[in-house]
Short mmCIF file of C-alpha atoms and ligand atoms in Angstrom, two decimals:
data_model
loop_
_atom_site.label_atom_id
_atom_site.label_comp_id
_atom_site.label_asym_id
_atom_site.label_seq_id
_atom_site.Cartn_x
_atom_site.Cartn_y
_atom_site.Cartn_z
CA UNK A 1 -13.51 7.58 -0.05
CA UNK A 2 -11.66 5.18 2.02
CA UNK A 3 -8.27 3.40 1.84
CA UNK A 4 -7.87 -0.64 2.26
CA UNK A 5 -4.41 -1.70 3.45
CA UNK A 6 -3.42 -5.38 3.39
CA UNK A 7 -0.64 -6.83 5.09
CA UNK A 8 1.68 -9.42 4.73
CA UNK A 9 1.07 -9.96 1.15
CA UNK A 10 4.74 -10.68 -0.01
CA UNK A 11 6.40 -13.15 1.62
CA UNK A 12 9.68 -12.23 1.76
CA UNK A 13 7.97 -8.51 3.74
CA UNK A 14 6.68 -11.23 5.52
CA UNK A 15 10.11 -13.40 6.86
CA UNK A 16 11.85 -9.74 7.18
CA UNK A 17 9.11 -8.69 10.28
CA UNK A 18 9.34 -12.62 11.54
CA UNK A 19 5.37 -12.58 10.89
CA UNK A 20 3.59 -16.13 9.51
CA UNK A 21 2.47 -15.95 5.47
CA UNK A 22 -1.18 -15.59 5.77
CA UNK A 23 -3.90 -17.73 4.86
CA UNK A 24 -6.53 -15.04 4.05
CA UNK A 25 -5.72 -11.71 3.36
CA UNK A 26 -4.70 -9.22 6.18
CA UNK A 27 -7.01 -5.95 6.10
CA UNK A 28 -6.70 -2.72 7.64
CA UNK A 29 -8.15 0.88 7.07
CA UNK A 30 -7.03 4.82 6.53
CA UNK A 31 -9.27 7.28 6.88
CA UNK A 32 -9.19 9.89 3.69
CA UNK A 33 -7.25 12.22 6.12
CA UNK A 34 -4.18 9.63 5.42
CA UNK A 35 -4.02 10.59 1.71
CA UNK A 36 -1.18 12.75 -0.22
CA UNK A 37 -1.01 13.69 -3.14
CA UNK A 38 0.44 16.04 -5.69
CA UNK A 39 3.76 14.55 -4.38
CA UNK A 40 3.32 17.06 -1.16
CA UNK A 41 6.01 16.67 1.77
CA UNK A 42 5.33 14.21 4.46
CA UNK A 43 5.58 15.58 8.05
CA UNK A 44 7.63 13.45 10.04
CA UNK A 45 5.04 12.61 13.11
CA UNK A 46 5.42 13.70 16.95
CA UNK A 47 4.07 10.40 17.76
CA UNK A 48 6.82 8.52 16.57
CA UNK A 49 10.61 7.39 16.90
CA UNK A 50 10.39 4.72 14.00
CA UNK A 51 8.57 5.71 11.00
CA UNK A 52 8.76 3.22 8.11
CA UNK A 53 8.32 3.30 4.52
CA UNK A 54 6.16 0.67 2.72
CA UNK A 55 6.26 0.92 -0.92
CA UNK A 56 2.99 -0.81 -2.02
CA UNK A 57 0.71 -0.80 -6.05
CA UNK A 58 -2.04 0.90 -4.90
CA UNK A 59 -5.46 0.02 -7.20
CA UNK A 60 -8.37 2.60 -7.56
CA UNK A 61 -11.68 1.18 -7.82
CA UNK A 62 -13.58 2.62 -10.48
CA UNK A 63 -17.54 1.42 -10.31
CA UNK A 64 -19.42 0.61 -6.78
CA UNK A 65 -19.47 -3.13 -5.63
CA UNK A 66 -20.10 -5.45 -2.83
CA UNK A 67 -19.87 -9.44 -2.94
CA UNK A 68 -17.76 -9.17 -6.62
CA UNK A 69 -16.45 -12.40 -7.98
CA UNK A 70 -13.16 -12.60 -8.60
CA UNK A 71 -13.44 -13.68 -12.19
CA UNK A 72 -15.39 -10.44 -12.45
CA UNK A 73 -13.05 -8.13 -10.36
CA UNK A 74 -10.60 -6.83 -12.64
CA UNK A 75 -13.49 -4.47 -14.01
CA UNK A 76 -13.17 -2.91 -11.31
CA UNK A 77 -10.19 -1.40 -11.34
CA UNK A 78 -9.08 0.44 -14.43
CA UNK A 79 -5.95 2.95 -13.27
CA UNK A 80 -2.91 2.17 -10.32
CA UNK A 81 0.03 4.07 -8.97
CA UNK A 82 2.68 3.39 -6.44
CA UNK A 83 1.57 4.99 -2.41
CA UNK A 84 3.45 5.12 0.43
CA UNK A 85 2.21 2.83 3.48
CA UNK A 86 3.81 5.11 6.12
CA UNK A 87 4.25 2.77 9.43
CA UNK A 88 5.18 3.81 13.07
CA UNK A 89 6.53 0.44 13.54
CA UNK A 90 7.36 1.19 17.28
CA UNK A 91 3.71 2.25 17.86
CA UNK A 92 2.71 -1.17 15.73
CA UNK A 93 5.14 -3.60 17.53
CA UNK A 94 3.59 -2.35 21.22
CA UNK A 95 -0.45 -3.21 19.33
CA UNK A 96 0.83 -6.01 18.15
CA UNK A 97 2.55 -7.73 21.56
CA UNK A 98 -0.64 -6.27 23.29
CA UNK A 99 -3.23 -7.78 20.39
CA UNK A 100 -4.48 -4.10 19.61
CA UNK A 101 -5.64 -2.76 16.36
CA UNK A 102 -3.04 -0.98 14.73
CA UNK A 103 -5.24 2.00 13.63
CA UNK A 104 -2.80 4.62 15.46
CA UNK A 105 0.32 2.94 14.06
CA UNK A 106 -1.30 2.90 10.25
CA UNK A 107 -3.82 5.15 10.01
CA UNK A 108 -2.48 8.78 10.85
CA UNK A 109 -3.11 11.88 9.21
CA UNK A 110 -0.80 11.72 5.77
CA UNK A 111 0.32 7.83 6.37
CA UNK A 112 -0.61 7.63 2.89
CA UNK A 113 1.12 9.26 -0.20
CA UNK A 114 0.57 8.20 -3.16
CA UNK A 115 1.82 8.82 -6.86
CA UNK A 116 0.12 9.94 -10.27
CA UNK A 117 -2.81 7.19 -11.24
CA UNK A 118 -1.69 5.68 -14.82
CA UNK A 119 -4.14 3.66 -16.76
CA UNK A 120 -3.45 -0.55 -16.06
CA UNK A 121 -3.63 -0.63 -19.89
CA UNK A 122 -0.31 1.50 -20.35
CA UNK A 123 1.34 -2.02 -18.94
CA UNK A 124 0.96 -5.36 -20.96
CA UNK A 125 0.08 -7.68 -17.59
CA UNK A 126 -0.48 -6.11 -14.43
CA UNK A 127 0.19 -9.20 -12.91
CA UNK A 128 3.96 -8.81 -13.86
CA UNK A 129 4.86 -5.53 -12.98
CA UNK A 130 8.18 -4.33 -11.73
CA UNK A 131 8.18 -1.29 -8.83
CA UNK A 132 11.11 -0.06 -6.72
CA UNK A 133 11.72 2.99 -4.37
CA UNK A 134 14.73 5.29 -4.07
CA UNK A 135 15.55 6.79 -0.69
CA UNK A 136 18.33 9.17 -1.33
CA UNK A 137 19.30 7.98 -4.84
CA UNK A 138 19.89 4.59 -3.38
CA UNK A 139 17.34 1.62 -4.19
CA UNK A 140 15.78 0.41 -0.69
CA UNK A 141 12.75 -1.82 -2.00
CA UNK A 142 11.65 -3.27 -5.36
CA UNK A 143 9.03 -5.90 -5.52
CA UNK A 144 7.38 -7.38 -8.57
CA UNK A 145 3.42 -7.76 -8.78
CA UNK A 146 4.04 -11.77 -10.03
CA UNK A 147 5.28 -12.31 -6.41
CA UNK A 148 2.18 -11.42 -4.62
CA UNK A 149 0.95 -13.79 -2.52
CA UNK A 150 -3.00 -12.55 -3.35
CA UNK A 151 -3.34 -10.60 -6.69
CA UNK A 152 -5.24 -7.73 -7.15
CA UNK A 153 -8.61 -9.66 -8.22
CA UNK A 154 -8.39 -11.96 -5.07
CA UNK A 155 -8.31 -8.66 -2.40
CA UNK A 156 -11.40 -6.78 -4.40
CA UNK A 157 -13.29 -9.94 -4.21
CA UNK A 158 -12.54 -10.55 -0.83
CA UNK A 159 -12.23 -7.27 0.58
CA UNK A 160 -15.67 -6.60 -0.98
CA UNK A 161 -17.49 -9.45 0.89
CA UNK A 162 -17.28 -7.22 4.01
CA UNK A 163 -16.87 -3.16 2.24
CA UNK A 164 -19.22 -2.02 -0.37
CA UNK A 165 -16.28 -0.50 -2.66
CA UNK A 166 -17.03 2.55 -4.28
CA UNK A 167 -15.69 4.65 -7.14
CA UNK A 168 -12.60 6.00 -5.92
CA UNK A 169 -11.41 3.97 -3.05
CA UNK A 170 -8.48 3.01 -2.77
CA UNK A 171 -6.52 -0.51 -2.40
CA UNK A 172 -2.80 -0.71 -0.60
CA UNK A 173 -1.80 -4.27 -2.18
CA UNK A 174 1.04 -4.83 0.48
CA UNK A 175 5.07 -4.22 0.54
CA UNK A 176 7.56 -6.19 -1.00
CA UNK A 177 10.62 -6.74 1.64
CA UNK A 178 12.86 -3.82 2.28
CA UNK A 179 10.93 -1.37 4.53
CA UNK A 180 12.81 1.20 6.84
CA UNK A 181 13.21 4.07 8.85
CA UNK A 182 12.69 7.70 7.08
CA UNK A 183 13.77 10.52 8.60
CA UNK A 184 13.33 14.46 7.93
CA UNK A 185 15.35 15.38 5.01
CA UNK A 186 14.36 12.06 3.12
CA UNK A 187 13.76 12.15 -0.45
CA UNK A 188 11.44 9.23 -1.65
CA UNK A 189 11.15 8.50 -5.80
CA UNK A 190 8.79 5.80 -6.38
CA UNK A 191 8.48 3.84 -9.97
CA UNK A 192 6.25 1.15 -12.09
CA UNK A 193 8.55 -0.07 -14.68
CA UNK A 194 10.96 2.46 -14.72
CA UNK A 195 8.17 5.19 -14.87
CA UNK A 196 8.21 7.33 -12.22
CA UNK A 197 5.06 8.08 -10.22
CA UNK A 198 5.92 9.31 -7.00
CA UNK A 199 8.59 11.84 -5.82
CA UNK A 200 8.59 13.41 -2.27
CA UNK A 201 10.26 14.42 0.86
CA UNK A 202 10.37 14.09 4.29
CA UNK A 203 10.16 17.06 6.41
ZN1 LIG B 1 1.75 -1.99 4.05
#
């Protein structure tokens, strides 16, 4: 399986790194070495001085497709969760100034945890969904699917023009505003609606 990231896809996320809104989506890749799950620890990287958390919908496509239309694309996903878009933002901010991918800053082993999958059909309009993250019992970022800049449908149709998607990859839909630093001893709780799908710590 493989995991699709997309940047920039709130604007206020957006303003808060002083980064342009896009015009097409902003892709990037994790390898399946990046995933968590089972709400395991996350070790705090050697790498790193400035991990960030992202707290980002994550879709899992369920049926193999390449070139899907977007009217068409919401067949393709049938469960989501909240996931973790762990970011070494120092490692990031040196790619970006240099114009290097940002593979090393994205993509490392367990950069992506990610909650219990709930059937899309438990909420009545994906589109309008409510998510938030606790760090510590205190509420760091919450974000609301209505203010994504391109929903769900758009980033399978487009993402899918240059990946053949395949049952059980994974889609990152990008962070509301309100990323930060994490540091051992963190605990992360991560919700849809109040439900809670994700609950972790940082060691
Ligand atoms: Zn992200």
């Amino acid at each position: 399986m493989k995991i699709i990231g997309i940047g920039r896809n709130y604007g206020a996320h957006a303003k808060e790194l002083n980064n342009a809104i896009p015009d097409e989506p902003i892709v990037f890749m994790k390898p399946d070495t990046a995933l968590v799950k089972g709400n395991k620890p996350f070790f705090y990287p050697d790498f790193s001085a400035d991990v960030h958390h992202e707290l980002e919908i994550v879709i899992k496509i369920c049926r193999v497709g390449k070139n899907i239309a977007e009217n068409f694309a919401n067949r393709y996903f049938e469960e989501l969760t909240v996931g973790i878009d762990f970011t070494a933002r120092d490692i990031q901010q040196k790619s970006k100034e240099k114009g290097h991918p940002w593979e090393t800053a994205k993509a490392f082993d367990n950069s992506a945890p990610v909650g219990i999958f709930v059937p899309k059909t438990d909420f009545p309009n994906v589109h309008n969904l409510h998510f938030g993250l606790n760090l510590n019992d205190k509420k760091v970022q919450s974000g609301d699917t209505s203010e994504m800049i391109f929903s769900f449908e758009y980033l399978i149709a487009y993402a899918s023009r240059f990946f053949t998607l395949q049952m059980g990859d994974l889609i990152f839909t990008g962070t509301p505003a309100g990323v930060g630093p994490v540091k051992p001893g963190d605990h992360l709780v991560a919700e849809i609606e109040g439900r809670v799908l994700l609950d972790f710590e940082v060691k």
